[in-house]
PDB file of C-alpha atoms in Angstrom:
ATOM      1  CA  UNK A1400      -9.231  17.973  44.248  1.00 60.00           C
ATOM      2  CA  UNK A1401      -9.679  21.102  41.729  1.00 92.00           C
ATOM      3  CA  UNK A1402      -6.832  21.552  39.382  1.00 97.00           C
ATOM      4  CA  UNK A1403      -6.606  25.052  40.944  1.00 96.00           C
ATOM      5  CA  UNK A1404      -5.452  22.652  43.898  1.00 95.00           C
ATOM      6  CA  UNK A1405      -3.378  20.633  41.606  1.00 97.00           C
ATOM      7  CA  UNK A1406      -1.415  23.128  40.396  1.00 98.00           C
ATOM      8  CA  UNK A1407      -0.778  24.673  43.730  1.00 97.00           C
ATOM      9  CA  UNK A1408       0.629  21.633  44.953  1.00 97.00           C
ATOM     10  CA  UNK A1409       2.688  21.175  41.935  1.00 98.00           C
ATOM     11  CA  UNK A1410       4.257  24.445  41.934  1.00 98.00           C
ATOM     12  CA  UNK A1411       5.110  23.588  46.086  1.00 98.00           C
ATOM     13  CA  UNK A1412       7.239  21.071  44.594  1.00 98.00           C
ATOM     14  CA  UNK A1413       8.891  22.492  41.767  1.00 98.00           C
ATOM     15  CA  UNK A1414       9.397  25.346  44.378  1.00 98.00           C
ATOM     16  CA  UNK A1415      11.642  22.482  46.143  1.00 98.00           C
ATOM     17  CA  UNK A1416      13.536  21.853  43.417  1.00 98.00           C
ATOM     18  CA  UNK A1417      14.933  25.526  42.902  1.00 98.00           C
ATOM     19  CA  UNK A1418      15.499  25.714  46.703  1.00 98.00           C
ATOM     20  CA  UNK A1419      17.719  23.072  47.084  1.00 98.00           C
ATOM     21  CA  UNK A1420      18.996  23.440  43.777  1.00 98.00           C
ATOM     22  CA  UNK A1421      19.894  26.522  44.789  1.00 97.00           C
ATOM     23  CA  UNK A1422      22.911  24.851  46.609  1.00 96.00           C
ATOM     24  CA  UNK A1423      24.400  23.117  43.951  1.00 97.00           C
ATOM     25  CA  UNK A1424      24.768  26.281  41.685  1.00 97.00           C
ATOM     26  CA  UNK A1425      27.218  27.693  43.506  1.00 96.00           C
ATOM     27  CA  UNK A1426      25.977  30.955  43.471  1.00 96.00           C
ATOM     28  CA  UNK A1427      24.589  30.460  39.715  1.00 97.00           C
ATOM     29  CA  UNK A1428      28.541  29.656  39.074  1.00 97.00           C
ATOM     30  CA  UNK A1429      27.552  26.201  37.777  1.00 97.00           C
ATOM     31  CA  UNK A1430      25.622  26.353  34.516  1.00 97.00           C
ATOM     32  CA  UNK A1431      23.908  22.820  34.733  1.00 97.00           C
ATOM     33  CA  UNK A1432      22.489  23.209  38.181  1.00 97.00           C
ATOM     34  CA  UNK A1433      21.474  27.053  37.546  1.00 98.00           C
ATOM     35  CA  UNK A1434      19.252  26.165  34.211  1.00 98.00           C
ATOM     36  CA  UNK A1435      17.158  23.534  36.564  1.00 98.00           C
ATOM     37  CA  UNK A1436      16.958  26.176  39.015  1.00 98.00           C
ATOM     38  CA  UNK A1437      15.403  29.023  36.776  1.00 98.00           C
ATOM     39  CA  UNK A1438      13.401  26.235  35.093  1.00 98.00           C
ATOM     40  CA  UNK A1439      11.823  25.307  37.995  1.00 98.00           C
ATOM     41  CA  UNK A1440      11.443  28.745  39.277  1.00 98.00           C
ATOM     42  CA  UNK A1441       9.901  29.561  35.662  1.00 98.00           C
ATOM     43  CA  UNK A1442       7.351  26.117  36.570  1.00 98.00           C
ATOM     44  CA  UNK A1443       7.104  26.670  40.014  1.00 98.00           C
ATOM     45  CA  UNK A1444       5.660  30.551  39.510  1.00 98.00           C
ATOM     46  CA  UNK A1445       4.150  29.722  36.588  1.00 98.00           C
ATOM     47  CA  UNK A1446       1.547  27.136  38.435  1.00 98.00           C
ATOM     48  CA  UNK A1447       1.269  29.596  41.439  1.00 98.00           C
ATOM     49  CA  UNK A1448       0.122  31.693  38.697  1.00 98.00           C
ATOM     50  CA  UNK A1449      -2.716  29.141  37.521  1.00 98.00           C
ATOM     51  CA  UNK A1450      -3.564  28.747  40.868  1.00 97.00           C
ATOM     52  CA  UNK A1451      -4.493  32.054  41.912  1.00 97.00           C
ATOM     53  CA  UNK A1452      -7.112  32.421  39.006  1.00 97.00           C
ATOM     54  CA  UNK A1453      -9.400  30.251  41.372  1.00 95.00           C
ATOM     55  CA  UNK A1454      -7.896  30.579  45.014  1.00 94.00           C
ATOM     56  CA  UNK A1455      -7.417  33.031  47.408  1.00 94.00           C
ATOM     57  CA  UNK A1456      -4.256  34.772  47.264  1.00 95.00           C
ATOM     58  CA  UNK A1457      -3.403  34.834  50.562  1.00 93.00           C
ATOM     59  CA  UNK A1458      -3.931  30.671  51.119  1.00 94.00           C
ATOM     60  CA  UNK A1459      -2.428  29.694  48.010  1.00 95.00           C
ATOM     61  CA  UNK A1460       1.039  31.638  48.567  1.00 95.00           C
ATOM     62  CA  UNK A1461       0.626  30.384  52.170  1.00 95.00           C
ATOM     63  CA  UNK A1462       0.298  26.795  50.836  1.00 95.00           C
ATOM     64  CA  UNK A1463       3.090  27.313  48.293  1.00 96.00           C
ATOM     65  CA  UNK A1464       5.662  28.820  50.584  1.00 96.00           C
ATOM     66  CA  UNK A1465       4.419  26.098  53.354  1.00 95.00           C
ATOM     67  CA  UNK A1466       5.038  22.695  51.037  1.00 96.00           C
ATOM     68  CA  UNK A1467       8.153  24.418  50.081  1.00 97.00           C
ATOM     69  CA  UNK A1468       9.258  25.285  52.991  1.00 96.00           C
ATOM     70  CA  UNK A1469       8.356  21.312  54.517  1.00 97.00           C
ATOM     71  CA  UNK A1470       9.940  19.737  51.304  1.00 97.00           C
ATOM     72  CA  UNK A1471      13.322  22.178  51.580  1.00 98.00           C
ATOM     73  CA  UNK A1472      13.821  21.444  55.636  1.00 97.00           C
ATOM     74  CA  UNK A1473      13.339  17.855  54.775  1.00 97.00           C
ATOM     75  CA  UNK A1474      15.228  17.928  51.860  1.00 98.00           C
ATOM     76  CA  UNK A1475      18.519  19.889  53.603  1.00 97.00           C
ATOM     77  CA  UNK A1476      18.202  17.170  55.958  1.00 97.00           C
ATOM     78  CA  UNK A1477      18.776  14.438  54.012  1.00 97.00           C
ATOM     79  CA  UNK A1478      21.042  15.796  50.989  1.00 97.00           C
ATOM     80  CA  UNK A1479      23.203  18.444  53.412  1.00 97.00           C
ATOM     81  CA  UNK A1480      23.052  16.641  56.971  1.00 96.00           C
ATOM     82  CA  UNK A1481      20.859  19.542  58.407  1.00 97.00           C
ATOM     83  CA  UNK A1482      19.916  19.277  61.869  1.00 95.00           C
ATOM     84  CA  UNK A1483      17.396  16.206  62.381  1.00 96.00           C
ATOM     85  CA  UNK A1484      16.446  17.328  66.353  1.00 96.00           C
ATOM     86  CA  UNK A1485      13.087  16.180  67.419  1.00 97.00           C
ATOM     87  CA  UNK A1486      11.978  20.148  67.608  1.00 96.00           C
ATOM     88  CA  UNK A1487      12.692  20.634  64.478  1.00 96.00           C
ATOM     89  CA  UNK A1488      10.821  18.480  62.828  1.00 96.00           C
ATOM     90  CA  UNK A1489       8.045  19.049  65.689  1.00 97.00           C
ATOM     91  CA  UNK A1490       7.581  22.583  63.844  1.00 96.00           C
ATOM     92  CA  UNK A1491       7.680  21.228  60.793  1.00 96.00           C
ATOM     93  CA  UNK A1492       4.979  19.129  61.237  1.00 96.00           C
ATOM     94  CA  UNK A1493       3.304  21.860  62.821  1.00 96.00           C
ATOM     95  CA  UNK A1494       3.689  23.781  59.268  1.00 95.00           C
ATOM     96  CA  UNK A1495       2.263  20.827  57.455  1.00 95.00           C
ATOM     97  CA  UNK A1496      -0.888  21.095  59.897  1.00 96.00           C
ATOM     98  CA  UNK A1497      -1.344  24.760  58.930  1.00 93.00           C
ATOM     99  CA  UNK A1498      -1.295  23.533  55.387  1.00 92.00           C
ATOM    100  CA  UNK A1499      -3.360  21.231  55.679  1.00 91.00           C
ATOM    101  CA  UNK A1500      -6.079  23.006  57.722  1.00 92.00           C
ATOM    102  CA  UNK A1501      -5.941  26.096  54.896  1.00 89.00           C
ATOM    103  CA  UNK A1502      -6.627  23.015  51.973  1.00 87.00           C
ATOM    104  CA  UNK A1503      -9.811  21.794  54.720  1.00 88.00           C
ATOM    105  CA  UNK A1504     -11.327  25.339  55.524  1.00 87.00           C
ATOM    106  CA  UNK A1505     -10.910  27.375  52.451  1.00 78.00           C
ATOM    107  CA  UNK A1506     -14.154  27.890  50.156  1.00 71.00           C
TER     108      UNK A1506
END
């Protein structure tokens, strides 16, 4: 895997971490929780930045909104007792195919 690749993937998961972080800041009311969120927002776009020197635009935001996307339903799932119904995580793994198939097929 290129480090173009590397990065993306990276900056999919620090782009989890301010998601979900985003709950615990209490509307950036909580000054612990809110650093680690703009830190990993600083990371996450940061990476997506390196990234897009090499790839396409259009598949690496796909790709980076996609693994966040996966890693934040799965994550509110877990941590905030989201909804766990069999559809749900049907179209979920339906994202993670997409993903997948834009890693395979891009040049």
């Amino acid at each position: 895997m290129s480090r173009a690749w590397i990065a993306l993937l990276l900056a999919g998961l620090f782009e989890i971490v301010w998601a979900v972080g985003l709950k615990y800041t209490e509307g950036f009311s909580k000054l612990y929780p809110s650093l680690i969120v703009i830190g990993a927002m600083i990371i996450s776009f940061a990476l997506l930045s390196q990234a897009l020197k090499v790839l396409p635009v259009g598949t690496a935001y796909a790709v980076w909104t996609g693994i966040g996307a996966v890693g934040t339903a799965i994550f509110g799932m877990i941590l905030f007792n989201e909804s766990k119904d069999l559809i749900r995580i049907l179209f979920i793994f339906i994202i993670v195919i997409g993903i997948v198939g834009l890693k395979v097929f891009s040049k």
